């Protein structure tokens, strides 16, 4: 109950909401399965440490409701130890192993140590134990999180069990908010600048936390909870080389010894271009830039603001090129379908990226509407966000009014685009339809939704 009391005393409304949702998932699982049929996968990392204490809280609350919570149970140890799976690897950090065994002793975990590979070890365990569901510390953004829900059956080819993901929708910020609020122990590597811990072969302290000290040759790092942008938590994980070079500002990190020419295709999304209302300026500019760094552009296309059109073109081009660039149709507008089309082409769903949502809130302000939150929906598990100071937030304030107009005037095409690529470029709202009276009526309706000088000019045509 120490966790319950800590959360109840928190002023962080977002953390309280995340906690309540996670506890609901845990209690739902404990209602569906007996205590002997559930297990907990613990690896000593921050996410599984959070899950451990959520399980303690969820179990204690369930016992409390049943009227069988006693003084001993309300302290660190549970009346019934949680069966805990730990895959011990020779490639693990010594600190991770030590923290795992210390935690198991402190909370009386029933540790099942597996030294085989993950799949074989799991098969052996499930043959011997009546485990039907396993609690996992998986979060959206993890490589293995693609397509998972809070309750997801194991993948084909794996032994059958239910994956239970109570913190699937938690962000990096949420994880550290919980650990610090509840004041629970965590692996000391996180105080040494590690933000995402894998094996000793692919994990280093996050360079974004490095402290400059000219008086010493030894590098020092701030703790993981001070990372300013949670989307970069895996910056300390070494990336495996692939056939596609990593580009930085279009110039660096190119393998100069590689004689194979890289190929790219460029896809523009925009009905306005197809209608001839606006000329495509970004496509030719991108082609020139790619050519200047030695890439060959094999294909340029413009497709409609339609999910299937985007998905089909991306599907064709990603199989034939090293890289596909898609521009246009990104934002909160009713016609912005690029993200949905890309997600469909890769067979994943759109999922909320809460760190990006916080970034948008920082740029836009606290008066966030549902439309603004929709901008944070990104293709799940395959998205890496890059930053640039001159990229504006597109057309946020118009989202709701235009969405309402589309419902009221379904016979009209209503589009929105910028006159120039810079943030200061004028916003153009386009109305097209066979009935001029309907077009005029829609224009008047839109104008009535804003203050009189909101639009510099209107033109029917």
JSON list of N, CA, C and O in Angstrom, two decimals, residues 6 76 88 97 101 108 110 134 142-143 152 186 188 221-222 226 277 302 343 346-347:
[
{"chain": "A", "resi": 6, "resn": "UNK", "atom": "N", "xyz": [1.59, 6.79, -2.07]},
{"chain": "A", "resi": 6, "resn": "UNK", "atom": "CA", "xyz": [2.45, 7.75, -2.78]},
{"chain": "A", "resi": 6, "resn": "UNK", "atom": "C", "xyz": [1.72, 8.37, -3.96]},
{"chain": "A", "resi": 6, "resn": "UNK", "atom": "O", "xyz": [1.80, 9.59, -4.19]},
{"chain": "A", "resi": 76, "resn": "UNK", "atom": "N", "xyz": [6.57, -4.53, 2.46]},
{"chain": "A", "resi": 76, "resn": "UNK", "atom": "CA", "xyz": [7.24, -4.78, 1.19]},
{"chain": "A", "resi": 76, "resn": "UNK", "atom": "C", "xyz": [6.88, -6.13, 0.59]},
{"chain": "A", "resi": 76, "resn": "UNK", "atom": "O", "xyz": [6.78, -6.27, -0.61]},
{"chain": "A", "resi": 88, "resn": "UNK", "atom": "N", "xyz": [18.56, -14.74, -17.52]},
{"chain": "A", "resi": 88, "resn": "UNK", "atom": "CA", "xyz": [19.92, -14.33, -17.18]},
{"chain": "A", "resi": 88, "resn": "UNK", "atom": "C", "xyz": [20.83, -14.53, -18.39]},
{"chain": "A", "resi": 88, "resn": "UNK", "atom": "O", "xyz": [20.87, -15.61, -18.97]},
{"chain": "A", "resi": 97, "resn": "UNK", "atom": "N", "xyz": [22.25, -7.58, -13.08]},
{"chain": "A", "resi": 97, "resn": "UNK", "atom": "CA", "xyz": [22.10, -8.86, -12.37]},
{"chain": "A", "resi": 97, "resn": "UNK", "atom": "C", "xyz": [22.00, -8.65, -10.87]},
{"chain": "A", "resi": 97, "resn": "UNK", "atom": "O", "xyz": [21.13, -9.22, -10.19]},
{"chain": "A", "resi": 101, "resn": "UNK", "atom": "N", "xyz": [18.65, -9.57, -8.35]},
{"chain": "A", "resi": 101, "resn": "UNK", "atom": "CA", "xyz": [18.66, -10.49, -7.21]},
{"chain": "A", "resi": 101, "resn": "UNK", "atom": "C", "xyz": [18.37, -9.76, -5.90]},
{"chain": "A", "resi": 101, "resn": "UNK", "atom": "O", "xyz": [17.68, -10.30, -5.02]},
{"chain": "A", "resi": 108, "resn": "UNK", "atom": "N", "xyz": [10.54, -10.60, -1.95]},
{"chain": "A", "resi": 108, "resn": "UNK", "atom": "CA", "xyz": [10.17, -12.01, -1.85]},
{"chain": "A", "resi": 108, "resn": "UNK", "atom": "C", "xyz": [9.57, -12.54, -3.15]},
{"chain": "A", "resi": 108, "resn": "UNK", "atom": "O", "xyz": [8.52, -13.19, -3.16]},
{"chain": "A", "resi": 110, "resn": "UNK", "atom": "N", "xyz": [9.27, -14.89, -6.37]},
{"chain": "A", "resi": 110, "resn": "UNK", "atom": "CA", "xyz": [9.52, -16.30, -6.68]},
{"chain": "A", "resi": 110, "resn": "UNK", "atom": "C", "xyz": [10.26, -16.36, -8.01]},
{"chain": "A", "resi": 110, "resn": "UNK", "atom": "O", "xyz": [9.66, -16.46, -9.07]},
{"chain": "A", "resi": 134, "resn": "UNK", "atom": "N", "xyz": [1.41, -13.52, -18.81]},
{"chain": "A", "resi": 134, "resn": "UNK", "atom": "CA", "xyz": [2.67, -12.96, -18.33]},
{"chain": "A", "resi": 134, "resn": "UNK", "atom": "C", "xyz": [2.59, -11.44, -18.40]},
{"chain": "A", "resi": 134, "resn": "UNK", "atom": "O", "xyz": [2.30, -10.87, -19.45]},
{"chain": "A", "resi": 142, "resn": "UNK", "atom": "N", "xyz": [8.77, 0.61, -28.07]},
{"chain": "A", "resi": 142, "resn": "UNK", "atom": "CA", "xyz": [9.70, -0.50, -27.99]},
{"chain": "A", "resi": 142, "resn": "UNK", "atom": "C", "xyz": [9.66, -1.28, -29.30]},
{"chain": "A", "resi": 142, "resn": "UNK", "atom": "O", "xyz": [8.59, -1.41, -29.92]},
{"chain": "A", "resi": 143, "resn": "UNK", "atom": "N", "xyz": [10.79, -1.84, -29.73]},
{"chain": "A", "resi": 143, "resn": "UNK", "atom": "CA", "xyz": [10.81, -2.58, -31.01]},
{"chain": "A", "resi": 143, "resn": "UNK", "atom": "C", "xyz": [9.80, -3.72, -31.07]},
{"chain": "A", "resi": 143, "resn": "UNK", "atom": "O", "xyz": [9.27, -4.04, -32.13]},
{"chain": "A", "resi": 152, "resn": "UNK", "atom": "N", "xyz": [-2.68, -9.09, -25.30]},
{"chain": "A", "resi": 152, "resn": "UNK", "atom": "CA", "xyz": [-2.34, -9.58, -26.64]},
{"chain": "A", "resi": 152, "resn": "UNK", "atom": "C", "xyz": [-1.85, -11.03, -26.56]},
{"chain": "A", "resi": 152, "resn": "UNK", "atom": "O", "xyz": [-0.89, -11.31, -25.83]},
{"chain": "A", "resi": 186, "resn": "UNK", "atom": "N", "xyz": [15.97, 1.69, -7.93]},
{"chain": "A", "resi": 186, "resn": "UNK", "atom": "CA", "xyz": [16.14, 1.29, -9.33]},
{"chain": "A", "resi": 186, "resn": "UNK", "atom": "C", "xyz": [17.62, 1.05, -9.58]},
{"chain": "A", "resi": 186, "resn": "UNK", "atom": "O", "xyz": [18.47, 1.41, -8.76]},
{"chain": "A", "resi": 188, "resn": "UNK", "atom": "N", "xyz": [21.36, 1.28, -10.38]},
{"chain": "A", "resi": 188, "resn": "UNK", "atom": "CA", "xyz": [22.21, 2.46, -10.25]},
{"chain": "A", "resi": 188, "resn": "UNK", "atom": "C", "xyz": [22.81, 2.92, -11.57]},
{"chain": "A", "resi": 188, "resn": "UNK", "atom": "O", "xyz": [23.31, 4.05, -11.67]},
{"chain": "A", "resi": 221, "resn": "UNK", "atom": "N", "xyz": [28.19, 12.00, -16.31]},
{"chain": "A", "resi": 221, "resn": "UNK", "atom": "CA", "xyz": [26.84, 12.07, -16.89]},
{"chain": "A", "resi": 221, "resn": "UNK", "atom": "C", "xyz": [25.82, 12.38, -15.80]},
{"chain": "A", "resi": 221, "resn": "UNK", "atom": "O", "xyz": [25.94, 11.94, -14.66]},
{"chain": "A", "resi": 222, "resn": "UNK", "atom": "N", "xyz": [24.81, 13.12, -16.21]},
{"chain": "A", "resi": 222, "resn": "UNK", "atom": "CA", "xyz": [23.67, 13.36, -15.32]},
{"chain": "A", "resi": 222, "resn": "UNK", "atom": "C", "xyz": [22.79, 12.11, -15.28]},
{"chain": "A", "resi": 222, "resn": "UNK", "atom": "O", "xyz": [22.83, 11.28, -16.18]},
{"chain": "A", "resi": 226, "resn": "UNK", "atom": "N", "xyz": [16.94, 13.13, -15.90]},
{"chain": "A", "resi": 226, "resn": "UNK", "atom": "CA", "xyz": [17.13, 14.52, -16.35]},
{"chain": "A", "resi": 226, "resn": "UNK", "atom": "C", "xyz": [17.20, 14.63, -17.87]},
{"chain": "A", "resi": 226, "resn": "UNK", "atom": "O", "xyz": [17.43, 15.73, -18.39]},
{"chain": "A", "resi": 277, "resn": "UNK", "atom": "N", "xyz": [-3.83, 24.05, -58.42]},
{"chain": "A", "resi": 277, "resn": "UNK", "atom": "CA", "xyz": [-3.99, 25.28, -57.66]},
{"chain": "A", "resi": 277, "resn": "UNK", "atom": "C", "xyz": [-2.67, 25.78, -57.09]},
{"chain": "A", "resi": 277, "resn": "UNK", "atom": "O", "xyz": [-2.50, 26.95, -56.79]},
{"chain": "A", "resi": 302, "resn": "UNK", "atom": "N", "xyz": [2.89, 12.38, -57.23]},
{"chain": "A", "resi": 302, "resn": "UNK", "atom": "CA", "xyz": [1.98, 13.14, -56.40]},
{"chain": "A", "resi": 302, "resn": "UNK", "atom": "C", "xyz": [0.68, 12.35, -56.31]},
{"chain": "A", "resi": 302, "resn": "UNK", "atom": "O", "xyz": [0.14, 11.92, -57.34]},
{"chain": "A", "resi": 343, "resn": "UNK", "atom": "N", "xyz": [1.37, 4.22, -42.15]},
{"chain": "A", "resi": 343, "resn": "UNK", "atom": "CA", "xyz": [1.11, 3.15, -41.19]},
{"chain": "A", "resi": 343, "resn": "UNK", "atom": "C", "xyz": [0.48, 1.94, -41.88]},
{"chain": "A", "resi": 343, "resn": "UNK", "atom": "O", "xyz": [0.86, 0.79, -41.63]},
{"chain": "A", "resi": 346, "resn": "UNK", "atom": "N", "xyz": [2.97, -0.13, -43.89]},
{"chain": "A", "resi": 346, "resn": "UNK", "atom": "CA", "xyz": [3.88, -0.95, -43.08]},
{"chain": "A", "resi": 346, "resn": "UNK", "atom": "C", "xyz": [3.13, -1.95, -42.20]},
{"chain": "A", "resi": 346, "resn": "UNK", "atom": "O", "xyz": [3.75, -2.67, -41.42]},
{"chain": "A", "resi": 347, "resn": "UNK", "atom": "N", "xyz": [1.81, -1.96, -42.30]},
{"chain": "A", "resi": 347, "resn": "UNK", "atom": "CA", "xyz": [1.03, -2.92, -41.53]},
{"chain": "A", "resi": 347, "resn": "UNK", "atom": "C", "xyz": [1.02, -2.66, -40.04]},
{"chain": "A", "resi": 347, "resn": "UNK", "atom": "O", "xyz": [0.95, -3.60, -39.24]}
]
